[in-house]
PDB file of C-alpha atoms in Angstrom:
ATOM      1  CA  UNK L   1     -11.160-282.501-103.443  1.00 40.00           C
ATOM      2  CA  UNK L   2      -9.003-279.420-103.934  1.00 44.00           C
ATOM      3  CA  UNK L   3      -5.816-279.608-105.998  1.00 46.00           C
ATOM      4  CA  UNK L   4      -2.597-279.640-104.006  1.00 48.00           C
ATOM      5  CA  UNK L   5      -1.057-276.338-102.949  1.00 51.00           C
ATOM      6  CA  UNK L   6       2.020-275.290-104.846  1.00 53.00           C
ATOM      7  CA  UNK L   7       4.671-272.680-104.493  1.00 59.00           C
ATOM      8  CA  UNK L   8       3.515-269.727-106.593  1.00 60.00           C
ATOM      9  CA  UNK L   9       6.882-269.625-108.367  1.00 56.00           C
ATOM     10  CA  UNK L  10       5.792-272.729-110.271  1.00 50.00           C
ATOM     11  CA  UNK L  11       2.786-270.878-111.682  1.00 47.00           C
ATOM     12  CA  UNK L  12       4.220-267.517-112.687  1.00 48.00           C
ATOM     13  CA  UNK L  13       5.907-266.412-115.869  1.00 45.00           C
ATOM     14  CA  UNK L  14       9.221-267.734-114.580  1.00 42.00           C
ATOM     15  CA  UNK L  15       7.900-271.226-113.955  1.00 40.00           C
ATOM     16  CA  UNK L  16       6.510-272.367-117.304  1.00 39.00           C
ATOM     17  CA  UNK L  17       7.765-275.943-117.095  1.00 39.00           C
ATOM     18  CA  UNK L  18       5.643-277.058-114.125  1.00 42.00           C
ATOM     19  CA  UNK L  19       2.472-275.599-115.689  1.00 44.00           C
ATOM     20  CA  UNK L  20       3.064-277.334-118.999  1.00 39.00           C
ATOM     21  CA  UNK L  21       4.309-280.581-117.521  1.00 40.00           C
ATOM     22  CA  UNK L  22       1.837-281.083-114.683  1.00 48.00           C
ATOM     23  CA  UNK L  23      -1.111-278.810-115.471  1.00 55.00           C
ATOM     24  CA  UNK L  24      -2.052-275.535-113.814  1.00 56.00           C
ATOM     25  CA  UNK L  25      -2.741-275.920-110.105  1.00 61.00           C
ATOM     26  CA  UNK L  26      -5.875-274.309-108.739  1.00 81.00           C
ATOM     27  CA  UNK L  27      -4.367-272.759-105.582  1.00 84.00           C
ATOM     28  CA  UNK L  28      -1.023-271.514-104.379  1.00 88.00           C
ATOM     29  CA  UNK L  29       0.377-270.612-100.999  1.00 92.00           C
ATOM     30  CA  UNK L  30       0.810-266.977-100.014  1.00 94.00           C
ATOM     31  CA  UNK L  31       4.567-266.535 -99.477  1.00 94.00           C
ATOM     32  CA  UNK L  32       5.693-266.075 -95.863  1.00 94.00           C
ATOM     33  CA  UNK L  33       6.717-262.629 -94.605  1.00 90.00           C
ATOM     34  CA  UNK L  34      10.432-263.324 -94.891  1.00 91.00           C
ATOM     35  CA  UNK L  35      10.251-264.480 -98.536  1.00 92.00           C
ATOM     36  CA  UNK L  36      12.679-263.162-101.088  1.00 94.00           C
ATOM     37  CA  UNK L  37      11.785-260.634-103.758  1.00 92.00           C
ATOM     38  CA  UNK L  38      11.157-263.223-106.470  1.00 93.00           C
ATOM     39  CA  UNK L  39       8.586-265.061-104.308  1.00 94.00           C
ATOM     40  CA  UNK L  40       6.653-261.795-103.916  1.00 93.00           C
ATOM     41  CA  UNK L  41       6.866-261.068-107.651  1.00 91.00           C
ATOM     42  CA  UNK L  42       5.765-264.583-108.583  1.00 92.00           C
ATOM     43  CA  UNK L  43       2.825-264.418-106.196  1.00 93.00           C
ATOM     44  CA  UNK L  44       1.707-261.043-107.559  1.00 91.00           C
ATOM     45  CA  UNK L  45       1.460-262.586-111.022  1.00 88.00           C
ATOM     46  CA  UNK L  46      -1.046-265.253-109.922  1.00 88.00           C
ATOM     47  CA  UNK L  47      -3.914-262.779-110.351  1.00 86.00           C
ATOM     48  CA  UNK L  48      -4.253-260.463-113.315  1.00 76.00           C
ATOM     49  CA  UNK L  49      -6.444-257.426-112.826  1.00 72.00           C
ATOM     50  CA  UNK L  50      -6.299-256.049-116.341  1.00 69.00           C
ATOM     51  CA  UNK L  51      -9.128-258.021-117.951  1.00 67.00           C
ATOM     52  CA  UNK L  52     -11.945-257.010-115.646  1.00 66.00           C
ATOM     53  CA  UNK L  53     -10.784-253.387-115.572  1.00 66.00           C
ATOM     54  CA  UNK L  54     -10.152-253.033-119.293  1.00 65.00           C
ATOM     55  CA  UNK L  55      -6.402-252.611-118.923  1.00 69.00           C
ATOM     56  CA  UNK L  56      -3.997-250.732-116.672  1.00 70.00           C
ATOM     57  CA  UNK L  57      -5.908-247.453-116.818  1.00 72.00           C
ATOM     58  CA  UNK L  58      -9.075-248.930-115.343  1.00 73.00           C
ATOM     59  CA  UNK L  59      -7.210-250.758-112.606  1.00 80.00           C
ATOM     60  CA  UNK L  60      -5.143-247.654-111.864  1.00 82.00           C
ATOM     61  CA  UNK L  61      -8.154-245.737-110.541  1.00 85.00           C
ATOM     62  CA  UNK L  62      -9.148-248.444-108.060  1.00 87.00           C
ATOM     63  CA  UNK L  63      -5.592-249.024-106.861  1.00 90.00           C
ATOM     64  CA  UNK L  64      -4.997-245.299-106.341  1.00 92.00           C
ATOM     65  CA  UNK L  65      -8.099-245.086-104.139  1.00 93.00           C
ATOM     66  CA  UNK L  66      -6.985-248.068-102.041  1.00 95.00           C
ATOM     67  CA  UNK L  67      -3.423-246.807-101.766  1.00 95.00           C
ATOM     68  CA  UNK L  68      -4.648-243.350-100.781  1.00 96.00           C
ATOM     69  CA  UNK L  69      -6.787-244.829 -97.985  1.00 97.00           C
ATOM     70  CA  UNK L  70      -3.788-246.891 -96.843  1.00 97.00           C
ATOM     71  CA  UNK L  71      -1.525-243.815 -96.825  1.00 97.00           C
ATOM     72  CA  UNK L  72      -4.063-241.684 -94.936  1.00 97.00           C
ATOM     73  CA  UNK L  73      -5.571-244.158 -92.479  1.00 97.00           C
ATOM     74  CA  UNK L  74      -3.320-247.217 -92.654  1.00 96.00           C
ATOM     75  CA  UNK L  75      -6.254-249.442 -93.631  1.00 97.00           C
ATOM     76  CA  UNK L  76      -6.832-251.922 -96.421  1.00 97.00           C
ATOM     77  CA  UNK L  77     -10.121-253.457 -97.565  1.00 96.00           C
ATOM     78  CA  UNK L  78     -11.307-256.972 -96.712  1.00 97.00           C
ATOM     79  CA  UNK L  79     -11.711-257.903-100.382  1.00 94.00           C
ATOM     80  CA  UNK L  80      -8.929-260.419-101.076  1.00 94.00           C
ATOM     81  CA  UNK L  81      -9.487-260.270-104.828  1.00 90.00           C
ATOM     82  CA  UNK L  82      -9.105-256.477-104.877  1.00 91.00           C
ATOM     83  CA  UNK L  83      -6.002-256.710-102.681  1.00 95.00           C
ATOM     84  CA  UNK L  84      -4.508-259.172-105.146  1.00 93.00           C
ATOM     85  CA  UNK L  85      -5.377-256.867-108.039  1.00 90.00           C
ATOM     86  CA  UNK L  86      -3.559-254.071-106.210  1.00 91.00           C
ATOM     87  CA  UNK L  87      -0.552-256.333-105.759  1.00 93.00           C
ATOM     88  CA  UNK L  88      -0.607-257.212-109.457  1.00 90.00           C
ATOM     89  CA  UNK L  89      -0.771-253.526-110.366  1.00 89.00           C
ATOM     90  CA  UNK L  90       2.110-252.768-108.006  1.00 91.00           C
ATOM     91  CA  UNK L  91       4.327-255.496-109.485  1.00 91.00           C
ATOM     92  CA  UNK L  92       3.661-254.219-113.007  1.00 88.00           C
ATOM     93  CA  UNK L  93       4.425-250.650-111.876  1.00 86.00           C
ATOM     94  CA  UNK L  94       7.590-251.876-110.191  1.00 87.00           C
ATOM     95  CA  UNK L  95       8.761-253.545-113.391  1.00 79.00           C
ATOM     96  CA  UNK L  96       8.004-250.562-115.611  1.00 76.00           C
ATOM     97  CA  UNK L  97       9.658-248.101-113.221  1.00 75.00           C
ATOM     98  CA  UNK L  98      12.950-249.981-113.356  1.00 72.00           C
ATOM     99  CA  UNK L  99      12.586-251.904-110.094  1.00 63.00           C
ATOM    100  CA  UNK L 100      15.322-250.044-108.266  1.00 76.00           C
ATOM    101  CA  UNK L 101      13.885-250.740-104.820  1.00 83.00           C
ATOM    102  CA  UNK L 102      13.335-254.428-104.094  1.00 89.00           C
ATOM    103  CA  UNK L 103       9.635-255.271-104.486  1.00 86.00           C
ATOM    104  CA  UNK L 104       9.573-257.066-101.136  1.00 89.00           C
ATOM    105  CA  UNK L 105      10.782-253.926 -99.342  1.00 91.00           C
ATOM    106  CA  UNK L 106       7.904-251.676-100.444  1.00 91.00           C
ATOM    107  CA  UNK L 107       5.710-251.024 -97.369  1.00 94.00           C
ATOM    108  CA  UNK L 108       2.479-250.988 -99.352  1.00 95.00           C
ATOM    109  CA  UNK L 109       3.378-254.336-100.947  1.00 94.00           C
ATOM    110  CA  UNK L 110       4.259-255.817 -97.559  1.00 95.00           C
ATOM    111  CA  UNK L 111       0.955-254.637 -96.080  1.00 97.00           C
ATOM    112  CA  UNK L 112      -0.975-256.019 -99.066  1.00 96.00           C
ATOM    113  CA  UNK L 113       0.755-259.387 -98.669  1.00 96.00           C
ATOM    114  CA  UNK L 114       0.127-259.450 -94.929  1.00 96.00           C
ATOM    115  CA  UNK L 115      -3.559-258.639 -95.384  1.00 97.00           C
ATOM    116  CA  UNK L 116      -3.973-261.232 -98.137  1.00 96.00           C
ATOM    117  CA  UNK L 117      -2.252-263.827 -95.961  1.00 96.00           C
ATOM    118  CA  UNK L 118      -4.519-263.004 -93.012  1.00 96.00           C
ATOM    119  CA  UNK L 119      -7.802-262.951 -94.925  1.00 97.00           C
ATOM    120  CA  UNK L 120      -7.080-265.943 -97.158  1.00 95.00           C
ATOM    121  CA  UNK L 121      -5.834-268.318 -94.490  1.00 94.00           C
ATOM    122  CA  UNK L 122      -2.557-268.669 -96.373  1.00 93.00           C
ATOM    123  CA  UNK L 123      -3.632-269.858 -99.826  1.00 92.00           C
ATOM    124  CA  UNK L 124      -5.441-268.332-102.782  1.00 92.00           C
ATOM    125  CA  UNK L 125      -6.875-269.517-106.097  1.00 88.00           C
ATOM    126  CA  UNK L 126      -4.801-268.802-109.162  1.00 84.00           C
ATOM    127  CA  UNK L 127      -6.752-266.350-111.308  1.00 76.00           C
ATOM    128  CA  UNK L 128      -6.090-265.103-114.801  1.00 63.00           C
ATOM    129  CA  UNK L 129      -8.650-262.680-116.217  1.00 50.00           C
ATOM    130  CA  UNK L 130      -6.761-261.736-119.396  1.00 46.00           C
TER     131      UNK L 130
END
């Protein structure tokens, strides 16, 4: 039997108490389209892409290729894990660039979220590859 779904905010860096108090859930819901910025940020942190790619530089190459394809053809891959890695990379980039534009208003981010929501059926496993 699968663990109950939780709001991803309870699993991200901003929600330490629920993890410590109740244990880390296995899955979280993909936030709805009209979610606020923090819901998008929290969700992006439920999958780290750094470990498998050896850090930001390794992930950067893959994300650039996916973003380029999206910019040129408007398409995204069917690989939910890679889409989530892109989202993670984008949230880290957003933070390090100063975050002047709300994360949930970035068109690439919105398309990533929409594609993840569609392909995943609305929930995803929480993954940490650090």
